[in-house]
Each structure stands twice: as C-alpha cells, then as structure tokens.
Short mmCIF file of C-alpha atoms in Angstrom, two decimals:
data_model
loop_
_atom_site.label_atom_id
_atom_site.label_comp_id
_atom_site.label_asym_id
_atom_site.label_seq_id
_atom_site.Cartn_x
_atom_site.Cartn_y
_atom_site.Cartn_z
CA MET W 2 0.02 0.21 0.21
CA HIS W 3 1.36 3.55 -0.61
CA HIS W 4 2.05 6.11 2.20
CA LEU W 5 -1.35 7.97 3.37
CA SER W 6 -1.21 11.64 3.09
CA GLU W 7 -2.37 14.06 5.75
CA GLN W 8 -6.11 13.80 3.91
CA GLU W 9 -5.88 10.35 3.20
CA ILE W 10 -5.84 9.68 6.95
CA LEU W 11 -8.34 12.03 7.99
CA ARG W 12 -10.58 10.89 5.50
CA ARG W 13 -10.42 7.27 6.82
CA GLN W 14 -10.95 8.61 10.59
CA LYS W 15 -14.10 9.96 8.91
CA LEU W 16 -14.84 6.97 7.63
CA ASP W 17 -14.51 5.36 11.27
CA GLU W 18 -16.62 8.15 12.47
CA LEU W 19 -19.39 7.69 10.25
CA LYS W 20 -19.63 4.04 11.44
CA ALA W 21 -19.73 4.81 14.62
CA LEU W 22 -23.04 6.73 14.28
CA GLY W 23 -24.24 3.47 12.60
CA ILE W 24 -24.12 5.18 9.14
CA GLU W 25 -23.01 2.46 5.94
CA PRO W 26 -20.68 4.64 4.36
CA TYR W 27 -20.88 2.02 1.29
CA PRO W 28 -24.71 0.72 1.28
CA SER W 29 -25.94 -1.95 -0.77
CA GLU W 30 -29.08 -0.57 -1.56
CA LEU W 31 -29.98 1.39 -4.88
CA PHE W 32 -30.69 4.72 -4.58
CA ASP W 33 -33.63 5.86 -7.26
CA VAL W 34 -32.43 8.53 -9.54
CA ASN W 35 -34.98 10.06 -11.41
CA PHE W 36 -33.17 13.07 -13.01
CA SER W 37 -30.09 14.17 -14.14
CA ALA W 38 -28.52 17.80 -13.48
CA GLN W 39 -28.69 18.84 -17.50
CA GLU W 40 -32.55 17.74 -17.54
CA ILE W 41 -33.04 20.01 -14.66
CA HIS W 42 -31.11 23.01 -16.28
CA ASP W 43 -32.62 22.53 -19.40
CA ASN W 44 -36.32 22.16 -18.46
CA TYR W 45 -36.53 23.85 -15.48
CA HIS W 46 -39.26 26.93 -15.29
CA PRO W 47 -40.41 28.48 -12.41
CA GLU W 48 -44.00 29.21 -14.00
CA LEU W 49 -44.80 25.63 -14.67
CA ASN W 50 -43.47 24.83 -11.10
CA ASN W 51 -41.92 21.58 -12.37
CA PHE W 52 -39.57 19.56 -10.68
CA GLN W 53 -41.24 19.10 -7.64
CA GLU W 54 -40.06 15.75 -6.56
CA VAL W 55 -36.22 14.65 -7.72
CA ALA W 56 -33.72 12.54 -6.58
CA LEU W 57 -30.22 13.00 -8.17
CA ALA W 58 -27.11 11.46 -7.26
CA GLY W 59 -23.36 12.10 -8.15
CA ARG W 60 -20.12 13.12 -6.47
CA LEU W 61 -19.78 16.50 -3.55
CA MET W 62 -18.00 19.04 -5.42
CA SER W 63 -17.93 22.01 -3.24
CA VAL W 64 -19.82 23.26 -0.12
CA ARG W 65 -20.38 26.99 1.53
CA VAL W 66 -21.43 26.32 4.71
CA MET W 67 -23.52 29.53 6.02
CA GLY W 68 -24.91 28.26 9.38
CA LYS W 69 -27.95 26.71 9.55
CA ALA W 70 -28.04 26.32 5.99
CA SER W 71 -25.20 25.70 3.20
CA PHE W 72 -24.80 25.89 -0.48
CA ALA W 73 -23.09 22.94 -2.25
CA GLU W 74 -22.50 21.76 -5.45
CA LEU W 75 -23.59 18.29 -7.03
CA MET W 76 -21.95 16.66 -10.26
CA ASP W 77 -23.47 13.79 -11.82
CA SER W 78 -22.43 12.61 -15.42
CA SER W 79 -24.30 14.99 -17.30
CA GLY W 80 -22.79 18.16 -15.37
CA ARG W 81 -23.45 19.88 -12.02
CA ILE W 82 -26.05 21.77 -9.62
CA GLN W 83 -26.11 23.73 -7.06
CA LEU W 84 -27.88 22.24 -3.68
CA TYR W 85 -29.23 24.28 -0.64
CA VAL W 86 -29.29 22.20 2.32
CA ASN W 87 -31.17 23.53 5.33
CA ARG W 88 -30.77 21.60 8.84
CA ASP W 89 -33.97 21.56 9.91
CA GLU W 90 -35.24 20.11 6.75
CA ILE W 91 -32.58 17.32 6.45
CA CYS W 92 -33.28 17.01 10.25
CA PRO W 93 -37.13 17.69 10.88
CA GLY W 94 -36.85 16.30 14.71
CA GLU W 95 -34.49 16.61 17.62
CA ASP W 96 -31.58 15.17 16.34
CA LYS W 97 -29.39 17.46 14.16
CA THR W 98 -26.55 14.71 13.59
CA LEU W 99 -27.39 14.49 9.89
CA TYR W 100 -26.34 18.37 9.13
CA ASN W 101 -24.22 19.82 12.24
CA THR W 102 -21.99 16.50 12.10
CA VAL W 103 -22.45 14.45 8.80
CA PHE W 104 -22.75 16.87 6.15
CA LYS W 105 -20.78 19.65 8.08
CA LYS W 106 -17.56 17.31 9.11
CA LEU W 107 -18.11 14.21 7.77
CA LEU W 108 -18.24 14.53 4.20
CA ASP W 109 -15.22 15.55 2.22
CA LEU W 110 -15.47 16.85 -1.54
CA GLY W 111 -15.53 13.57 -4.15
CA ASP W 112 -17.75 11.57 -1.93
CA PHE W 113 -21.09 10.44 -3.65
CA ILE W 114 -24.19 11.50 -2.36
CA GLY W 115 -28.01 11.15 -3.04
CA VAL W 116 -30.02 13.91 -2.40
CA LYS W 117 -34.27 14.33 -2.93
CA GLY W 118 -36.08 17.51 -2.82
CA HIS W 119 -37.74 20.10 -5.06
CA VAL W 120 -36.13 22.51 -7.90
CA PHE W 121 -36.13 26.36 -7.42
CA LYS W 122 -34.41 29.11 -8.84
CA THR W 123 -32.16 31.14 -5.76
CA GLN W 124 -32.59 35.13 -5.56
CA VAL W 125 -29.42 35.60 -7.69
CA GLY W 126 -31.43 33.31 -10.52
CA GLU W 127 -29.53 30.01 -10.26
CA THR W 128 -31.55 26.77 -10.80
CA SER W 129 -30.91 24.83 -7.30
CA VAL W 130 -32.19 21.89 -5.55
CA HIS W 131 -33.80 22.42 -2.51
CA VAL W 132 -33.13 19.10 -0.36
CA THR W 133 -35.27 17.56 2.40
CA GLU W 134 -33.36 14.30 1.96
CA LEU W 135 -29.43 13.61 2.26
CA LYS W 136 -27.81 9.70 2.07
CA VAL W 137 -24.15 9.09 2.14
CA LEU W 138 -23.71 6.50 -1.11
CA ALA W 139 -20.15 6.04 -1.10
CA LYS W 140 -16.91 7.94 0.77
CA SER W 141 -13.58 8.44 -0.97
CA LEU W 142 -10.59 7.93 1.08
CA ARG W 143 -8.31 10.14 -1.79
CA PRO W 144 -9.18 13.41 -2.43
CA LEU W 145 -9.11 14.61 -5.98
CA PRO W 146 -6.97 17.02 -7.25
CA VAL W 147 -8.69 20.62 -6.67
CA VAL W 148 -8.62 22.75 -9.90
CA LYS W 149 -8.10 26.37 -8.69
CA GLU W 150 -9.28 29.37 -10.46
CA LYS W 151 -7.84 33.03 -9.58
CA ILE W 152 -8.89 36.91 -11.26
CA ASP W 153 -5.67 37.49 -12.00
CA GLU W 154 -5.30 41.66 -10.49
CA ALA W 155 -3.25 43.03 -12.96
CA THR W 156 -4.72 41.74 -16.03
CA GLY W 157 -8.38 40.59 -14.68
CA GLN W 158 -7.97 37.37 -16.59
CA LYS W 159 -9.15 33.96 -14.89
CA VAL W 160 -5.93 31.89 -14.19
CA VAL W 161 -6.48 28.20 -13.70
CA TYR W 162 -3.51 26.76 -11.53
CA ASP W 163 -2.98 23.19 -10.14
CA ALA W 164 -4.78 22.01 -12.94
CA PHE W 165 -4.83 18.23 -13.72
CA THR W 166 -3.29 18.46 -16.79
CA ASP W 167 0.22 15.72 -16.96
CA PRO W 168 -0.59 13.58 -19.71
CA GLU W 169 1.16 10.69 -18.34
CA GLN W 170 -0.98 11.08 -15.15
CA ARG W 171 -4.17 11.71 -16.76
CA TYR W 172 -3.63 8.49 -19.41
CA ARG W 173 -2.74 6.45 -16.22
CA GLN W 174 -5.41 7.77 -13.84
CA ARG W 175 -8.43 8.09 -16.55
CA TYR W 176 -10.84 7.80 -13.98
CA VAL W 177 -9.85 11.14 -11.99
CA ASP W 178 -9.11 12.88 -15.47
CA MET W 179 -12.68 12.74 -16.20
CA VAL W 180 -14.03 13.60 -13.06
CA VAL W 181 -11.79 16.73 -13.15
CA ASN W 182 -11.76 17.70 -16.63
CA PRO W 183 -15.39 16.45 -17.62
CA GLN W 184 -14.86 17.54 -21.35
CA VAL W 185 -12.49 14.52 -21.85
CA ARG W 186 -16.03 12.78 -21.63
CA ASP W 187 -16.89 14.11 -24.67
CA THR W 188 -14.37 13.13 -26.74
CA PHE W 189 -15.51 9.26 -25.65
CA ILE W 190 -19.04 10.13 -26.43
CA LYS W 191 -18.08 11.24 -29.92
CA ARG W 192 -16.14 8.57 -30.61
CA THR W 193 -18.85 5.98 -29.80
CA GLN W 194 -21.19 8.28 -31.93
CA LEU W 195 -18.47 7.58 -34.99
CA VAL W 196 -18.90 3.55 -34.30
CA GLN W 197 -22.75 3.74 -34.04
CA ALA W 198 -23.00 6.33 -37.32
CA MET W 199 -20.46 3.92 -39.30
CA ARG W 200 -22.42 0.55 -37.89
CA ASN W 201 -25.74 2.15 -39.05
CA TYR W 202 -23.98 2.96 -42.45
CA LEU W 203 -23.24 -0.31 -43.02
CA ASN W 204 -26.38 -1.94 -42.03
CA ASP W 205 -28.38 -0.11 -44.10
CA LYS W 206 -26.17 -1.43 -47.01
CA GLY W 207 -27.38 -5.23 -45.69
CA TYR W 208 -24.22 -6.07 -44.43
CA LEU W 209 -23.59 -8.23 -41.91
CA GLU W 210 -21.59 -7.43 -38.72
CA VAL W 211 -19.21 -10.50 -37.46
CA GLU W 212 -16.41 -11.88 -34.87
CA THR W 213 -13.23 -13.55 -35.71
CA PRO W 214 -10.63 -15.21 -33.97
CA ILE W 215 -8.35 -12.26 -31.84
CA LEU W 216 -6.12 -15.41 -30.68
CA GLN W 217 -4.64 -16.99 -34.35
CA PRO W 218 -2.29 -19.60 -35.09
CA LEU W 219 -0.80 -17.84 -38.23
CA TYR W 220 -0.19 -13.98 -37.59
CA GLY W 221 -1.56 -12.52 -40.98
CA GLY W 222 -3.49 -9.86 -43.35
CA ALA W 223 -0.92 -7.17 -42.81
CA ALA W 224 2.63 -6.30 -42.16
CA ALA W 225 3.26 -6.21 -38.99
CA ARG W 226 4.93 -7.98 -35.97
CA PRO W 227 2.59 -9.46 -33.80
CA PHE W 228 2.34 -10.37 -30.07
CA LYS W 229 3.40 -14.18 -29.23
CA THR W 230 1.51 -16.06 -26.58
CA HIS W 231 1.21 -20.00 -25.96
CA HIS W 232 -1.91 -22.32 -25.25
CA ASN W 233 -1.16 -24.97 -22.78
CA THR W 234 -3.52 -27.48 -23.64
CA LEU W 235 -2.69 -27.44 -26.95
CA ASP W 236 1.02 -27.08 -26.36
CA MET W 237 1.14 -24.50 -29.32
CA THR W 238 2.24 -20.63 -30.41
CA LEU W 239 -0.95 -18.26 -30.80
CA TYR W 240 -0.65 -14.82 -31.96
CA LEU W 241 -2.47 -11.91 -31.38
CA ARG W 242 -3.96 -10.92 -34.48
CA ILE W 243 -2.44 -7.94 -36.29
CA ALA W 244 -5.88 -8.08 -38.58
CA ASN W 245 -8.76 -10.05 -39.27
CA GLU W 246 -8.54 -9.98 -43.47
CA LEU W 247 -7.75 -13.52 -43.94
CA TYR W 248 -10.68 -14.74 -41.80
CA LEU W 249 -13.36 -12.00 -43.47
CA LYS W 250 -11.98 -13.17 -46.76
CA ARG W 251 -12.62 -16.92 -45.39
CA LEU W 252 -16.47 -15.82 -44.99
CA ILE W 253 -16.87 -14.47 -48.80
CA VAL W 254 -15.53 -17.32 -50.08
CA GLY W 255 -18.22 -19.23 -47.63
CA GLY W 256 -20.92 -17.40 -49.42
CA PHE W 257 -21.51 -13.86 -47.64
CA ASP W 258 -22.18 -11.41 -50.18
CA GLY W 259 -20.83 -8.42 -47.25
CA VAL W 260 -19.07 -8.89 -43.83
CA TYR W 261 -17.54 -6.33 -41.72
CA GLU W 262 -16.06 -6.30 -38.37
CA PHE W 263 -14.83 -3.77 -35.39
CA SER W 264 -11.58 -5.44 -34.24
CA LYS W 265 -9.25 -4.98 -32.02
CA ASP W 266 -6.01 -5.87 -33.56
CA PHE W 267 -2.34 -5.82 -31.80
CA ARG W 268 0.79 -4.58 -33.12
CA ASN W 269 4.04 -5.41 -31.20
CA GLU W 270 5.90 -2.39 -32.34
CA GLY W 271 6.76 1.26 -31.42
CA MET W 272 4.72 3.60 -29.83
CA SER W 273 3.68 7.26 -30.72
CA ARG W 274 1.02 9.58 -30.88
CA PHE W 275 -0.57 7.72 -33.90
CA HIS W 276 0.64 4.07 -32.36
CA ASN W 277 -0.88 2.19 -29.23
CA PRO W 278 0.03 -1.24 -29.08
CA GLU W 279 -3.42 -2.25 -29.24
CA PHE W 280 -5.94 -0.20 -31.41
CA THR W 281 -9.29 -0.85 -33.51
CA GLN W 282 -10.06 -0.99 -37.28
CA MET W 283 -13.32 -1.50 -39.30
CA GLU W 284 -12.87 -3.92 -41.55
CA LEU W 285 -15.28 -4.54 -44.67
CA TYR W 286 -15.42 -7.14 -47.15
CA VAL W 287 -18.20 -7.13 -50.18
CA ALA W 288 -18.26 -9.26 -52.74
CA TYR W 289 -18.51 -8.76 -56.78
CA LYS W 290 -17.00 -5.18 -56.02
CA ASP W 291 -13.54 -3.18 -56.79
CA TYR W 292 -11.56 -0.57 -55.57
CA ALA W 293 -12.78 1.97 -57.10
CA TRP W 294 -16.24 1.22 -55.82
CA MET W 295 -14.85 0.92 -52.27
CA MET W 296 -13.44 4.48 -52.44
CA ASP W 297 -17.46 6.10 -53.44
CA LEU W 298 -18.08 4.19 -50.52
CA VAL W 299 -15.08 5.10 -47.96
CA GLU W 300 -16.25 9.27 -49.20
CA GLU W 301 -20.05 8.66 -48.26
CA MET W 302 -19.57 7.30 -44.58
CA VAL W 303 -16.88 9.40 -43.73
CA GLU W 304 -18.79 12.61 -44.86
CA ARG W 305 -21.77 11.01 -43.21
CA VAL W 306 -19.80 10.70 -39.94
CA ALA W 307 -18.70 14.04 -40.02
CA LEU W 308 -22.59 15.15 -40.22
CA ALA W 309 -23.58 12.89 -37.51
CA LEU W 310 -20.72 14.55 -35.21
CA HIS W 311 -20.73 17.89 -36.37
CA GLY W 312 -23.73 18.26 -38.40
CA LYS W 313 -21.42 20.08 -40.97
CA THR W 314 -18.86 18.39 -43.57
CA GLU W 315 -16.39 20.49 -42.29
CA VAL W 316 -13.80 19.79 -38.91
CA GLN W 317 -11.42 21.94 -37.23
CA VAL W 318 -7.88 20.00 -36.43
CA GLY W 319 -5.41 22.00 -34.98
CA ASP W 320 -4.57 24.66 -37.73
CA ASN W 321 -6.51 23.07 -40.67
CA LEU W 322 -9.80 22.97 -41.37
CA ILE W 323 -10.89 19.87 -42.83
CA ASN W 324 -13.97 19.25 -45.24
CA PHE W 325 -15.12 15.72 -45.99
CA GLN W 326 -17.41 16.93 -48.30
CA ARG W 327 -17.42 14.58 -51.40
CA PRO W 328 -15.53 14.06 -53.97
CA TRP W 329 -11.88 13.93 -52.41
CA GLN W 330 -8.84 14.85 -54.56
CA ARG W 331 -7.35 11.32 -55.87
CA TYR W 332 -3.61 10.90 -56.78
CA THR W 333 -1.99 7.30 -57.90
CA MET W 334 1.39 7.18 -55.58
CA PHE W 335 3.55 8.08 -58.29
CA GLU W 336 1.77 11.58 -59.46
CA ALA W 337 1.63 12.14 -55.98
CA ILE W 338 5.53 11.84 -55.39
CA GLU W 339 6.12 13.28 -58.62
CA LYS W 340 3.90 16.53 -57.64
CA PHE W 341 5.31 16.96 -54.21
CA THR W 342 9.29 16.03 -55.18
CA GLY W 343 9.35 16.65 -58.72
CA VAL W 344 10.82 13.17 -59.42
CA ALA W 345 9.01 10.67 -61.39
CA ILE W 346 9.91 7.57 -60.11
CA GLY W 347 7.08 4.79 -62.34
CA ASP W 348 10.09 3.26 -64.25
CA MET W 349 13.03 2.91 -61.39
CA ASP W 350 15.27 0.01 -60.34
CA GLU W 351 15.91 -0.89 -57.18
CA ALA W 352 19.37 1.13 -57.83
CA ALA W 353 17.78 4.34 -59.23
CA LEU W 354 15.46 4.82 -56.39
CA ARG W 355 18.24 4.12 -53.93
CA GLU W 356 20.05 7.09 -55.31
CA THR W 357 16.96 9.25 -56.12
CA ALA W 358 16.18 8.11 -51.95
CA LYS W 359 19.64 9.42 -50.87
CA ASN W 360 19.02 12.92 -53.16
CA LEU W 361 15.77 13.68 -51.41
CA LYS W 362 17.71 12.60 -47.91
CA VAL W 363 15.53 9.79 -47.29
CA GLY W 364 17.27 7.55 -44.81
CA LEU W 365 16.82 3.54 -45.81
CA ASP W 366 18.58 0.50 -44.75
CA PRO W 367 19.69 -2.44 -47.02
CA SER W 368 17.01 -4.88 -46.24
CA MET W 369 14.58 -2.51 -48.28
CA GLY W 370 13.85 -3.43 -51.46
CA LYS W 371 11.85 -1.49 -54.26
CA SER W 372 8.37 -1.51 -52.56
CA LYS W 373 9.45 -0.10 -49.01
CA ILE W 374 11.71 2.67 -50.57
CA ILE W 375 9.07 4.11 -52.22
CA ASP W 376 6.90 3.73 -49.38
CA GLU W 377 9.78 5.64 -47.27
CA ILE W 378 9.66 8.35 -50.15
CA PHE W 379 6.45 8.71 -49.81
CA GLY W 380 6.17 8.94 -46.19
CA GLU W 381 8.88 11.41 -45.79
CA HIS W 382 7.84 13.68 -48.45
CA VAL W 383 4.18 12.99 -49.25
CA GLU W 384 2.05 11.86 -46.73
CA PRO W 385 2.58 15.11 -44.27
CA LYS W 386 1.26 17.29 -46.73
CA LEU W 387 -1.55 16.07 -47.56
CA ILE W 388 -4.17 18.01 -44.89
CA GLN W 389 -7.62 17.31 -46.92
CA PRO W 390 -8.91 13.65 -47.43
CA THR W 391 -6.96 12.35 -50.51
CA PHE W 392 -7.39 8.73 -51.77
CA ILE W 393 -3.90 8.05 -53.40
CA THR W 394 -3.92 4.86 -55.74
CA ASP W 395 -2.14 2.29 -57.79
CA TYR W 396 0.65 0.85 -55.50
CA PRO W 397 3.61 -1.10 -56.11
CA VAL W 398 3.06 -4.51 -56.26
CA GLU W 399 5.48 -5.58 -53.64
CA MET W 400 3.92 -3.41 -51.28
CA SER W 401 0.79 -4.98 -51.45
CA PRO W 402 0.90 -9.16 -51.00
CA LEU W 403 -3.14 -9.13 -50.92
CA ALA W 404 -4.08 -6.86 -53.55
CA LYS W 405 -5.18 -7.60 -57.23
CA LYS W 406 -2.76 -6.88 -59.71
CA HIS W 407 -4.01 -3.95 -61.81
CA ARG W 408 -5.90 -4.46 -64.71
CA ASP W 409 -4.03 -1.58 -66.99
CA HIS W 410 -0.60 -0.93 -65.12
CA PRO W 411 1.83 -4.01 -64.83
CA GLY W 412 3.98 -4.20 -61.39
CA LEU W 413 0.71 -2.13 -59.65
CA VAL W 414 -1.61 -3.13 -57.64
CA GLU W 415 -5.40 -1.71 -57.37
CA ARG W 416 -5.10 -0.20 -53.77
CA PHE W 417 -5.94 2.80 -52.40
CA GLU W 418 -5.32 4.88 -49.33
CA ALA W 419 -6.92 7.46 -47.94
CA ILE W 420 -4.59 10.28 -46.16
CA CYS W 421 -5.77 12.76 -44.12
CA ASN W 422 -4.26 15.50 -41.97
CA GLY W 423 -1.10 14.07 -42.73
CA LYS W 424 -1.87 10.04 -41.46
CA GLU W 425 -3.51 7.32 -43.54
CA ILE W 426 -6.54 6.34 -41.80
CA CYS W 427 -7.56 3.52 -44.41
CA ASN W 428 -6.47 0.99 -46.99
CA ALA W 429 -8.32 -1.18 -49.18
CA PHE W 430 -7.97 -3.39 -52.62
CA SER W 431 -9.80 -4.82 -55.22
CA GLU W 432 -8.68 -8.06 -53.20
CA LEU W 433 -6.71 -10.96 -54.73
CA ASN W 434 -8.41 -13.95 -55.19
CA ASP W 435 -6.50 -15.64 -57.89
CA PRO W 436 -4.84 -18.76 -55.62
CA ILE W 437 -2.12 -19.22 -57.83
CA ASP W 438 -0.91 -15.67 -57.81
CA GLN W 439 -1.31 -15.44 -53.74
CA ARG W 440 0.84 -18.50 -53.59
CA GLN W 441 3.60 -16.60 -55.48
CA ARG W 442 3.14 -13.55 -53.21
CA PHE W 443 3.22 -15.18 -50.37
CA GLU W 444 6.59 -16.95 -51.37
CA ASP W 445 8.33 -13.64 -52.32
CA GLN W 446 7.40 -12.61 -48.99
CA LEU W 447 9.43 -15.35 -47.23
CA GLU W 448 12.29 -14.05 -49.14
CA LEU W 449 11.99 -10.53 -47.88
CA GLY W 450 11.85 -12.18 -44.60
CA LYS W 451 15.35 -13.98 -45.18
CA ARG W 452 16.82 -10.42 -46.19
CA GLY W 453 15.27 -9.45 -42.28
CA ASP W 454 12.23 -7.73 -42.87
CA THR W 455 10.82 -8.41 -39.83
CA GLU W 456 7.19 -7.35 -41.05
CA ALA W 457 7.10 -9.80 -44.07
CA MET W 458 3.99 -11.94 -44.05
CA VAL W 459 3.87 -15.40 -43.36
CA LEU W 460 2.19 -18.49 -45.91
CA ASP W 461 -0.98 -19.32 -44.74
CA GLU W 462 -1.65 -22.62 -46.25
CA ASP W 463 -5.29 -22.77 -45.06
CA PHE W 464 -6.31 -19.24 -46.15
CA LEU W 465 -4.72 -20.81 -49.93
CA ARG W 466 -6.88 -23.75 -49.69
CA ALA W 467 -9.94 -21.77 -49.30
CA LEU W 468 -9.20 -19.17 -51.91
CA GLU W 469 -8.23 -22.90 -54.23
CA TYR W 470 -12.06 -23.21 -53.74
CA GLY W 471 -12.90 -19.85 -55.29
CA MET W 472 -13.52 -16.72 -53.82
CA PRO W 473 -15.63 -14.44 -55.92
CA PRO W 474 -13.92 -11.09 -56.90
CA THR W 475 -14.38 -8.73 -53.86
CA ALA W 476 -13.55 -5.40 -52.67
CA GLY W 477 -11.76 -4.99 -49.30
CA LEU W 478 -11.22 -1.93 -46.72
CA GLY W 479 -9.64 -1.57 -43.19
CA ILE W 480 -10.36 1.78 -41.67
CA GLY W 481 -8.71 3.20 -38.63
CA ILE W 482 -11.12 3.75 -35.68
CA ASP W 483 -8.52 5.16 -33.50
CA ARG W 484 -6.97 7.81 -35.82
CA LEU W 485 -10.54 8.63 -37.32
CA SER W 486 -11.72 9.73 -34.18
CA MET W 487 -8.39 11.87 -33.52
CA ILE W 488 -9.55 13.85 -36.59
CA MET W 489 -13.06 13.94 -35.62
CA THR W 490 -12.50 15.25 -31.97
CA ASN W 491 -9.48 17.35 -32.94
CA SER W 492 -6.99 15.33 -30.33
CA HIS W 493 -3.69 15.71 -30.94
CA SER W 494 -2.54 12.51 -29.51
CA ILE W 495 -3.88 8.70 -29.89
CA GLN W 496 -3.96 8.14 -26.19
CA ASP W 497 -6.11 11.14 -26.38
CA VAL W 498 -8.84 8.54 -27.85
CA LEU W 499 -8.36 5.79 -26.41
CA PHE W 500 -9.78 5.13 -22.50
CA PHE W 501 -6.93 3.19 -21.04
CA PRO W 502 -3.68 4.01 -23.48
CA GLN W 503 -0.41 1.33 -22.71
CA MET W 504 1.57 3.15 -20.64
CA ARG W 505 5.34 2.01 -19.36
CA PRO W 506 5.27 0.62 -15.87
CA GLU W 507 4.14 2.94 -13.35
CA VAL W 508 7.68 4.09 -11.22
CA VAL W 509 6.34 4.46 -7.45
CA ALA W 510 8.33 6.91 -5.30
CA GLN W 511 10.55 4.97 -3.08
CA GLU W 512 9.54 6.08 0.71
CA LYS W 513 12.45 8.70 2.23
CA THR W 514 13.98 6.92 5.48
CA GLN W 515 14.91 9.39 8.37
CA PRO W 516 18.68 8.85 8.70
CA ASN W 517 19.32 7.53 12.37
CA ALA W 518 20.13 10.69 14.55
CA SER W 519 23.87 9.59 15.98
#
C-alpha cells in the first residue's frame, strides 16, 4: 500500500466516525435517481413549478456553509447543479447530527451522495435543488486534485492553476481525469457516436457484422510484428491478431456477400502519438465490387460520420479546417510523389530508387526492397503534406501482397489509401482472389523475411486452400477507428481517444527514510 497523506488519514478517520454513528459509508441498496442535472437545467421553469420531486446522485464538488443552511454543488454524469441544504429540513426532529456532524464535518469533496427535494431558483437566478433528504452513498478515501481558478489582479483574466493536465497522470488515472476534466468525456461520447454512425451506414446496406478470432495460429493480413502467446492444453504458439482480413475473406468464400467487423488488433511495435500496441479497425469485405467502388463508399461513409458528429462536413483539426465533403482529391502514388518532389519514379529499378532516396535525404537500410524505398519516399515527402482527405491509388505490387494486380498497369496493384491531416486513415484493395498468384506473393514475402524484413508476411496454407475453392471478386477495406476519432474530435494524440492507453510501468516513489540520529 502507498504511504498515506495527511488528507487520506483524515478521510479514513471520518469513515470510522460515520460507522460509529451507525451510517454505512458504502450502502448496498439502490438509490432511485429520476433526473440528471442537465435535464433540470434544460427544462425547469419557475412558472410551471415543475421538478417538484427530484432524486439526484453524484459527487459532492463544493460546499459553502452559512450556519444553519449551506450551498453545495453536486456533479453527476451530465454536469453540475447547486444544492441548498437546510439543517431543519434534512433533520426535522430533535437530532441534528445529519447536518451538524455528517454534512458539515464528515463529508469530503468527491464523496458520493444522493439527495431528494424540489427545484427552485435562488435570488441570483441559479437553478438549484432544495434538499429535503440526504444520504451518503460512497465515501472517497483519496482527495481529487482540486483545480483552482483565480482572477489575476493585473490583467483581470481568469487563471487556472493546480490543473490536472500532466498527460502521463491523465492517461494513467483516466478515472480522475474524467472527474476533474469533464470535457474529456465528450471526446469518448463522440468516438462511440462515430462507431454507431458507421454501423448504421453498413447495416443499412445489408452487410453482416461478424466476429473472428483474436488468438490466431498464424498472424496475417498486414505487415507487422505480432504479440506471441502460448496455449497450454494444445501446447502451441498463438498470436494476437494483427488484422482479421484473412478470416473475413474466408467468410466471402463461404457465401456471404458483405461482412464487416470492428476489430481490436495488436502490433508489437513502437509507440507514438499515432500508435498504441492495441488499436481498433473496421474491416469490410463486399463481393462483386472493386477498389473504385470502395473509394466511393469510404467518401460517403466518412462524410456521413462528420455530419453525424458535427452537423456539417467541416471539422477543425489543430490549425487546419478539414472538409470531408465528397468528392475527395485523388492521385496515383507515382503522381503524388512527382507532384511533391518533382521526380518521376515510375520506371526506376532498385538502384535508381536508392539514388533518388539519397538525393531526397530519405534514410534507408539494406533490407529494403523497391516497394519499401518507395514507401519511405512517400512517407517522408508526400504524406505529411496531404491535409484535406485525399485518395492515393495504384501502389507497387511488392507493397501489397494481398491486392489484385492492376488491370491496366503491370507492376502495380489496385489499392488505395485515404490520407487526411498527414496520416493514413484507411487502406483498401480489389482483393487478390487468384490462388496461384497469391501463393507466389506469399513466397516473395518469405524471401523478404530472409533479407531481414521483420514485417514480412507468413505463408497461410489454409487461406490458400480457401481461395482454391474459389473466392468471388471482392473489394476490401480497413479503416482505423482511433485515427479517425483523433481527427473527428480534434485530438492531438491517439492516447486522447483511448480510455486506457498502454503506459510504461509506473515508477512508485520510494519512501524517504529518516537517517538515524547519531
């Protein structure tokens, strides 16, 4: 257990005093709440005399005692409301302990209480609850960090200090973050609305939401390093999925025309403000379609998400106003590289590409083949400059082992990514359904693996077997929910759109021991 602060020791003493008075600090029975603070603020009208029997519960956030009466502030999930607590009303009999001792001395800020009463407006016009019953619902043993506001006498500006703003603490103790910075909850409400809007869109089209394994005997469907685990009974290695692509394609083989999954994927790689080891993707596969059709779907779906969250297609992200209105800008990968670097790389071999990368000051390592070099040039000189939503199409075949060869351009595949605010938000193909070509691509990946590419794909015999039974032409899509959430909520970092992002182990401060007096 950690070393208790003076405040925490005091709160534990108050807990014991409540018990001594016969008050259960953590009662079992439900407290029947009938309204939220926000509902009362939005709908109370003195002339209607409504809200005459209300029951609210939440945290006690401030108390101003004025003798026999007090004002306090209660915070529930919707916001805050003022309470007026009068000694003789909550203690109608002789015994005034509930007010004099419990309310004034034994309750702390952050404690959960339930109140019943009626709503009125104070003389200064503040909607408040006139409390007639008060009950302790849960004692808090640690003080919340108190954010203080003060008017700077020189400037007349409001200054906030002691704010709970350290990201490390905020992400580690999200439960405190959301109490002290309630606007944080809005980001997560928007994230849920975003997922809901996508679900509604896909369900309206008749696609089936499915679930596929997270523990996989072979990891596939993307280029990434996996997390590895062991199943004791089967005595076999399993991997946490890096994607669910190969399973969803098996379902298309099995006869579904459209399937999608919101999947938690795991990649055992670096962390940054755009990367968390576990992240959410929505993957969608639709039979008898191609990548051009899928581009139209992505534009329409993301435009609809923006409208659902903001009521308009424009979203402010940092200094940029991003407009998701269709149609979006489209370039092939080679067009985009030429536009932003002035170099046409379409016909270059590996040696010429290395030379070009060197001239463009792009760092390479010897294990990189043609496609990786092109990817590095693109990542360095093009991607960061694509702020408005843009489709990049027609990638080199080596970069995309699961995509169909381009119908018109040898050496390329039918693939697109949508880039927005300088980052990829989705990836899609006309899916490769030729089992002979697919086997060859897997074998090429094995060669890259031998060269030292830790992200090269493994060969999945069962997936090839499925393709040999026949898969119809199919369009597939993976769209990053965390990245899209960052854009739609104007969040600087992926950690801001994950309730509990991965953190390095917490370093607990060692207690300072007093040196022995000699």
